Structure formats: structure tokens, C-alpha cells
Amino acid sequence: MPQLLRPPLVAGNWKMNKTVSQAHNFVNNLKEAVTEVNDVEIVICPPYTALFSLNQVLKGSNIFLGAQNMYYYEKGAFTGEISPLMLQEAGCRYVILGHSERRIYFGEEDTLVNLKVKAALRTGITPIICIGEQLADREAGKTEEVVQKQLVGSLAGLEPELCQMVVIAYEPVWAIGTGQNATAFEAQEVSNFIRKLLVNNAGSNRAKKIRLLYGGSVKPDNIAGFIKQPDIDGALVGGASLEVADFSLIIKAIKKEVENKCQQPS
Ligand code: PGA
């Protein structure tokens, strides 16, 4: 079967949910549920406490680990923070950066996200950079302005070769945890806008290879519509990644849509 230019990716953002034993339970069941899926990259982003031991459980499986945040120094007097080096040793291949909950509750801004993006890439960890507008921005017709500012700020000063490595998650803030997802059309419109902007950072050939995810109330019954879109390469899933049944349905639906996409002329 032909391969897509951008390998599909689905990441489960558990946020502040699951103890270590709950995490192990989940992962053991998920492994069984998705053994057949080898053409979708599956990532679990548990709390820090579960990372190291989950890495042992996931070895040799088709599921990879990501963290939900990190600081940008390798080590030092930063009480409560976690460094890229620590995440790397714990087995993380990905790290979510600039999630709207970090921006809203912890005051993270694009300049800090930018430092973290650079630190992750230096360490060989792929950043999943979250950008997206608030409801008031959308209602004021400012979606593109806000998304552009966040994207430009997060990627400032990155060489095109490094820029190609990042993953961008478009997550409209009004859709996160609300059950009110963006329509597939709205998500495609913004994703296409993002891909065009990425040409400025990465050049047109590399921009075509950067994976764009949609996030915000993704569920088993709406995922297919997103994956059918030409600029959407996967999903960042919050609530629906906490139950094996829902998350595995989402993963399998992505697999099915990806197979359909592979059949279409690009
Ligand atoms: P949700 O969260 O799927 O629960 O809306 C998405 C996210 O925060 O990444």
C-alpha cells in the first residue's frame, strides 16, 4: 500500500489524570486493542509520574510516550520543573508544548513556548505545539490573527530543517473539553492557513511534511470527518483518550481513513 507523505499521528493527552497503577492497567489493555494498527503512530501522554515505568511496559509495542510539558533548561534550580534530558531518559519521543491550559492557568506565552520548542528539538524530542483561538477571537473574526501570532512566536529563530520536525496541533480553545468540536470544515480551513504560514519558516517542500493535528472534543463519532481533510494528519485527544474503548475506536477510525487517503491520488 502507498504511504502518506505525512505519517498519521494520534496523541492522548491525559492531563492530570491516572495514577501509575491506573496508567499501567490502561496501557496493557490498549496494547491488546491496537496490536493490528501499524500505520498510525500512537502516543500516550501521561502525567510525569507514570512515564518511566510505562516506558518499560511499552517497549516493543506500537505505542510511544509523550510528556505534557517541560522546562527548557537541562538542569538547575527550577523547583518543580522537568528537563528535556529527564524526559528523554524516561523514554519520551514527544512533548506537548503551549497547551491552552498551560497558557491560561500558568501564564505561558509564545516566547516561553519558543524556548521549550528549541530545547526539545535539541534533545531529540518532537514538540507537539498547541495553538488555537478563544471563542471571543473567533467571534471577532480574529482566528487567523491569533493562530498566526502563536505560530510565528513559537517557531521564531528555528532553522527550516528543525522546523520540519515539529508537529502542530490546532486546538480551538472553545472546543477543548466542551463537547463542542469545531466542524471538519472549520478545522481544515485553519489547518490549511497554518500549512501556508509554515512555508515561511520551513520552505514549501518541508511545510508539506509537517504534521498538523486537530484537537478539541475529538470522539469516536467525529474523528473520521477530521482525518478526511487534506491538511489534517491526526488528532490530539483529551477526554476520549482516558477510556481504552473510546481511544481504540478513534485509533481504528484513523487507520481506516488513512487507508482511504492512501488510495486517493495526492
Ligand atoms: P478534549 O481535550 O479532547 O478533552 O477536548 C483536547 C486537549 O486538551 O488536547
CSV table of N, CA and C in Angstrom, one decimal, residues 8 23 32-33 37 40 48 61 63 68 87 120 160 182 195 206 222 231 264:
chain,number,residue,atom,x,y,z
A,8,PRO,N,0.4,9.4,9.8
A,8,PRO,CA,-0.6,9.8,10.8
A,8,PRO,C,-0.2,9.6,12.2
A,23,ALA,N,-2.5,3.9,35.1
A,23,ALA,CA,-1.9,4.0,33.8
A,23,ALA,C,-1.5,2.7,33.2
A,32,GLU,N,-3.4,-4.5,23.7
A,32,GLU,CA,-4.1,-5.6,23.1
A,32,GLU,C,-5.1,-5.1,22.1
A,33,ALA,N,-5.7,-4.0,22.4
A,33,ALA,CA,-6.8,-3.5,21.5
A,33,ALA,C,-6.3,-3.0,20.1
A,37,VAL,N,-2.7,-2.3,14.6
A,37,VAL,CA,-2.5,-1.0,14.0
A,37,VAL,C,-1.1,-0.7,13.8
A,40,VAL,N,-0.5,3.8,12.1
A,40,VAL,CA,-0.8,5.1,12.8
A,40,VAL,C,0.1,5.2,14.0
A,48,TYR,N,3.8,13.0,34.5
A,48,TYR,CA,5.2,12.6,34.6
A,48,TYR,C,5.5,11.4,35.5
A,61,SER,N,6.2,-2.3,21.6
A,61,SER,CA,4.9,-2.1,21.1
A,61,SER,C,4.8,-1.0,20.1
A,63,ILE,N,3.0,1.7,20.6
A,63,ILE,CA,2.6,2.9,21.3
A,63,ILE,C,3.8,3.6,21.9
A,68,GLN,N,3.6,16.0,28.8
A,68,GLN,CA,2.6,17.1,28.6
A,68,GLN,C,3.1,18.5,28.7
A,87,LEU,N,13.1,13.8,30.4
A,87,LEU,CA,12.1,13.2,29.6
A,87,LEU,C,12.6,12.2,28.6
A,120,ALA,N,13.5,21.1,23.2
A,120,ALA,CA,13.0,19.8,22.9
A,120,ALA,C,13.7,19.3,21.7
A,160,PRO,N,15.0,26.0,9.1
A,160,PRO,CA,14.0,25.2,8.4
A,160,PRO,C,14.1,23.7,8.6
A,182,ALA,N,-14.9,21.7,16.8
A,182,ALA,CA,-15.0,22.5,15.5
A,182,ALA,C,-15.6,21.6,14.4
A,195,ARG,N,-0.6,25.6,7.4
A,195,ARG,CA,0.3,25.0,6.5
A,195,ARG,C,0.9,26.1,5.5
A,206,ARG,N,9.3,21.4,2.7
A,206,ARG,CA,9.3,20.9,4.1
A,206,ARG,C,7.9,21.2,4.8
A,222,ASN,N,-16.7,11.6,15.6
A,222,ASN,CA,-16.4,12.7,14.8
A,222,ASN,C,-15.0,12.7,14.2
A,231,ASP,N,-5.4,18.6,5.0
A,231,ASP,CA,-4.3,19.1,5.8
A,231,ASP,C,-4.3,18.6,7.3
A,264,GLN,N,-6.3,7.5,-2.6
A,264,GLN,CA,-6.6,8.7,-3.4
A,264,GLN,C,-5.4,9.2,-4.0
